[in-house]
Coordinates of C-alpha atoms in Angstrom, one line a residue:
M1 CA -0.2 -0.3 -0.1
T2 CA 1.2 3.4 -0.8
Q3 CA -0.1 6.3 1.6
S4 CA -1.6 9.1 -0.8
T5 CA 0.8 12.1 0.7
D6 CA 1.1 15.8 -0.5
D7 CA 2.0 18.9 2.1
S8 CA -0.6 20.6 0.5
A9 CA -4.0 21.1 1.1
P10 CA -6.2 17.9 0.7
R11 CA -6.7 17.3 -2.8
P12 CA -10.1 15.9 -4.2
L13 CA -11.3 12.3 -3.6
P14 CA -11.2 10.5 -6.7
E15 CA -15.0 9.8 -8.1
D16 CA -14.2 8.0 -11.0
W17 CA -15.7 4.5 -9.9
Q18 CA -19.0 3.0 -9.3
K19 CA -18.9 0.5 -6.3
A20 CA -17.6 1.1 -3.3
L21 CA -17.6 -1.5 -0.1
A22 CA -17.8 0.4 3.8
V23 CA -16.2 -1.5 6.6
V24 CA -16.2 -0.4 10.2
A25 CA -16.4 -2.5 14.0
H26 CA -19.7 -0.8 14.7
P27 CA -22.8 0.5 14.2
D28 CA -22.7 3.5 14.1
D29 CA -18.8 4.1 12.5
L30 CA -20.0 5.4 9.4
E31 CA -22.5 7.6 10.8
F32 CA -19.7 10.0 12.8
G33 CA -19.6 11.6 9.2
T34 CA -18.2 9.5 6.2
S35 CA -22.5 9.2 5.8
S36 CA -22.5 11.6 3.4
A37 CA -20.3 10.9 1.5
L38 CA -22.0 7.4 1.3
A39 CA -25.4 9.8 0.5
R40 CA -23.9 12.0 -2.0
W41 CA -22.1 8.1 -3.9
T42 CA -25.6 6.7 -4.2
R43 CA -27.5 9.6 -5.6
Q44 CA -24.2 9.6 -8.6
G45 CA -25.7 6.2 -9.2
K46 CA -22.9 4.5 -7.3
D47 CA -23.4 0.7 -5.4
V48 CA -22.7 0.4 -1.5
V49 CA -22.5 -2.3 0.3
E50 CA -21.7 -2.0 4.2
L51 CA -19.7 -4.3 5.9
L52 CA -20.0 -4.2 10.0
V53 CA -17.2 -6.8 11.5
T54 CA -19.3 -6.5 14.6
K55 CA -22.7 -6.0 15.6
G56 CA -22.4 -4.0 18.3
E57 CA -23.2 -5.8 20.8
A58 CA -21.0 -3.9 23.6
G59 CA -22.1 -0.8 22.5
I60 CA -24.8 0.8 25.7
D61 CA -24.0 -0.3 28.5
T62 CA -27.7 -0.3 30.0
L63 CA -28.3 -3.4 27.6
A64 CA -26.6 -6.6 27.6
P65 CA -24.8 -7.8 24.6
Q66 CA -28.1 -10.2 23.7
E67 CA -29.9 -7.9 23.8
C68 CA -27.7 -4.5 22.7
A69 CA -27.0 -6.5 19.3
P70 CA -30.0 -7.4 17.5
V71 CA -31.5 -3.3 18.6
R72 CA -27.9 -2.1 16.7
M73 CA -28.4 -4.3 13.8
A74 CA -31.7 -2.7 13.1
E75 CA -30.3 1.0 13.8
Q76 CA -27.7 0.1 11.3
R77 CA -30.2 -1.3 8.4
A78 CA -32.5 1.6 9.3
S79 CA -28.8 4.4 9.0
A80 CA -28.3 2.7 5.5
A81 CA -31.1 2.7 3.9
V82 CA -31.2 6.6 4.2
V83 CA -27.9 7.1 3.0
G84 CA -29.3 4.5 -0.2
A85 CA -26.9 1.2 0.9
S86 CA -27.6 -1.3 -1.3
A87 CA -26.8 -3.7 1.2
V88 CA -25.4 -4.0 4.4
E89 CA -24.0 -8.0 5.9
F90 CA -22.3 -8.2 9.6
L91 CA -19.7 -10.6 10.7
D92 CA -19.7 -12.4 13.4
F93 CA -16.2 -11.3 15.5
P94 CA -16.8 -9.5 19.3
D95 CA -17.5 -6.5 20.1
G96 CA -15.1 -4.9 21.6
T97 CA -11.9 -7.0 21.9
L98 CA -11.1 -7.2 17.8
E99 CA -7.8 -8.6 17.1
Y100 CA -5.3 -8.5 14.3
G101 CA -4.6 -11.9 12.8
L102 CA -5.6 -14.3 10.4
P103 CA -9.8 -15.2 10.9
L104 CA -9.8 -11.2 10.5
R105 CA -7.6 -11.0 7.5
R106 CA -9.1 -13.7 6.1
A107 CA -12.9 -12.7 6.5
L108 CA -12.5 -8.9 5.1
A109 CA -10.3 -10.9 1.8
E110 CA -13.5 -13.1 1.5
A111 CA -15.4 -10.1 1.5
I112 CA -13.9 -8.0 -0.7
R113 CA -13.6 -10.9 -3.3
R114 CA -16.8 -11.1 -3.7
H115 CA -18.2 -7.4 -3.7
R116 CA -15.5 -7.0 -6.1
P117 CA -15.3 -2.7 -5.6
D118 CA -13.2 -0.1 -7.1
V119 CA -13.0 1.6 -3.3
V120 CA -12.7 0.5 0.2
V121 CA -14.2 2.9 3.2
S122 CA -13.1 2.6 6.5
I123 CA -12.9 4.9 9.6
N124 CA -9.9 6.1 11.0
F125 CA -7.4 3.7 12.8
R126 CA -4.9 5.7 13.7
E127 CA -4.2 6.6 18.2
H128 CA -6.4 9.8 18.0
F129 CA -9.0 11.6 15.9
A130 CA -7.8 15.3 15.6
G131 CA -8.6 17.6 18.2
A132 CA -9.6 14.9 20.0
P133 CA -7.9 14.2 23.5
F134 CA -9.1 11.1 23.9
F135 CA -7.1 7.7 23.0
N136 CA -8.9 5.8 19.0
H137 CA -11.2 2.5 20.7
A138 CA -9.3 -0.3 20.4
D139 CA -11.6 -2.2 17.7
H140 CA -10.5 0.5 15.3
R141 CA -7.3 0.5 15.6
V142 CA -6.9 -2.9 14.4
L143 CA -9.3 -3.0 11.7
G144 CA -7.5 -0.1 10.2
P145 CA -4.2 -2.6 9.3
A146 CA -5.8 -5.2 9.2
L147 CA -8.6 -4.2 6.1
L148 CA -5.6 -3.0 4.2
D149 CA -3.9 -6.5 4.4
A150 CA -6.5 -7.5 3.0
V151 CA -7.1 -6.0 0.3
R152 CA -4.1 -7.5 -0.6
D153 CA -4.3 -9.9 0.6
A154 CA -7.7 -10.8 -1.9
A155 CA -5.5 -10.1 -4.9
N156 CA -3.1 -12.2 -4.5
R157 CA -4.2 -16.3 -5.3
W158 CA -2.3 -17.9 -3.4
V159 CA -3.4 -15.7 -0.3
F160 CA -6.3 -17.8 1.3
R161 CA -7.0 -20.4 -1.7
D162 CA -9.1 -22.3 0.0
Q163 CA -12.3 -19.6 -0.5
L164 CA -11.0 -20.3 -4.8
A165 CA -12.3 -23.7 -4.1
D166 CA -15.5 -22.3 -3.6
G167 CA -15.8 -20.4 -6.2
A168 CA -14.3 -17.2 -4.9
Q169 CA -11.7 -14.7 -7.2
P170 CA -8.7 -12.9 -6.3
W171 CA -9.6 -9.1 -7.1
Q172 CA -7.1 -6.7 -7.5
G173 CA -9.4 -4.1 -8.5
V174 CA -9.6 -2.2 -5.2
R175 CA -7.8 1.6 -6.5
F176 CA -7.6 2.7 -3.4
A177 CA -9.4 2.4 0.5
A178 CA -10.1 6.1 2.7
F179 CA -10.3 6.4 5.6
G180 CA -12.5 8.6 7.0
A181 CA -12.0 11.3 10.4
A182 CA -8.4 11.0 10.1
P183 CA -6.9 13.8 11.8
G184 CA -3.8 13.6 8.5
P185 CA -6.8 14.1 5.5
T186 CA -5.4 13.6 2.4
H187 CA -8.1 14.0 0.5
Y188 CA -11.6 15.3 0.4
V189 CA -15.3 14.3 -0.8
E190 CA -17.4 18.4 -1.1
L191 CA -21.0 17.9 0.3
S192 CA -23.8 19.8 -0.7
E193 CA -26.3 20.6 2.4
E194 CA -28.5 17.9 1.4
D195 CA -26.2 15.1 1.5
L196 CA -25.0 16.4 5.0
A197 CA -28.4 16.6 6.0
A198 CA -29.0 12.5 4.8
G199 CA -26.3 12.1 7.3
V200 CA -27.1 14.0 10.1
A201 CA -30.7 11.5 9.5
S202 CA -28.5 8.6 9.1
L203 CA -27.1 9.1 12.9
D204 CA -30.4 9.7 14.1
S205 CA -31.2 6.5 12.6
H206 CA -29.4 5.0 16.4
E207 CA -31.5 5.7 18.2
A208 CA -30.8 4.2 21.2
Y209 CA -27.0 4.7 20.9
M210 CA -27.7 7.8 20.6
A211 CA -30.1 8.3 23.5
A212 CA -27.0 6.4 26.2
L213 CA -24.9 9.4 25.1
E214 CA -26.6 11.8 27.1
G215 CA -25.8 15.3 26.7
W216 CA -23.8 14.7 23.1
D217 CA -25.6 17.2 20.3
H218 CA -24.3 15.1 17.1
R219 CA -26.8 17.6 15.2
S220 CA -24.9 20.2 16.1
F221 CA -21.7 18.0 16.2
L222 CA -21.8 17.0 12.3
P223 CA -22.4 20.4 10.3
E224 CA -19.8 21.5 12.6
A225 CA -17.0 19.0 11.4
A226 CA -18.5 19.6 7.8
A227 CA -17.9 23.4 8.3
E228 CA -14.6 22.9 9.3
A229 CA -13.2 19.9 7.0
G230 CA -14.4 22.8 4.3
R231 CA -12.2 25.1 6.0
L232 CA -9.7 23.1 5.5
A233 CA -10.3 22.1 1.6
G234 CA -11.5 25.1 0.7
V235 CA -14.8 24.7 -0.3
P236 CA -17.9 25.4 2.2
L237 CA -18.6 21.6 2.9
A238 CA -16.9 18.3 2.8
T239 CA -15.5 15.6 4.7
V240 CA -11.7 14.6 4.7
F241 CA -10.2 11.1 4.4
E242 CA -7.0 9.2 4.2
V243 CA -5.9 7.6 1.3
F244 CA -3.9 5.0 0.8
D245 CA -3.6 3.9 -3.2
T246 CA -3.5 0.1 -4.3

């Protein structure tokens, strides 16, 4: 993988592609900014599939995991519908204790080979978010490197060869991987007011999860973040990405 680097302001993210696979650890991860870009892309006629590595079962303190998982899965499906995603899939890795390793790489490579996306989208896997004092979630930090490795794995017919016996074929068509909300963005996607409104509505769909975040106003946070990203990019509204060429 080669990171797209430049000392100047973020560049426009290329949009001359047709299919994206959006891969994150938890329900709600995409909705903190990246879903606004997904809404823009589906309005352009692009196909977006969402893949959740966990079911988010450890995400609400007042709900036991067996009760929480169905709630959060339903909320993610509702959220995906708001931004026009064509499908939502869930893997069965444990929320909160995701580990880097071959099982995770294998599952991600299988999904890439099956969906055959042009681009892969995720969220920040660095230790921190820009301007945030807290340490990034362990699952996020694990997933990013595993996803980048899985893009390479999916392209190599000699890695996870049993998947080929099951009918999957190597996929070398992923052009780049874009990680939203990264502290060192290389690219941006300009947003319309409609895109931003869809992003806010997608986060609204996580009703139970947002209710558990007492006192936090996401309806202000997302427009403010889009305006700040726009100032960085030189446009009215944007969301930013760290992009790795593949």
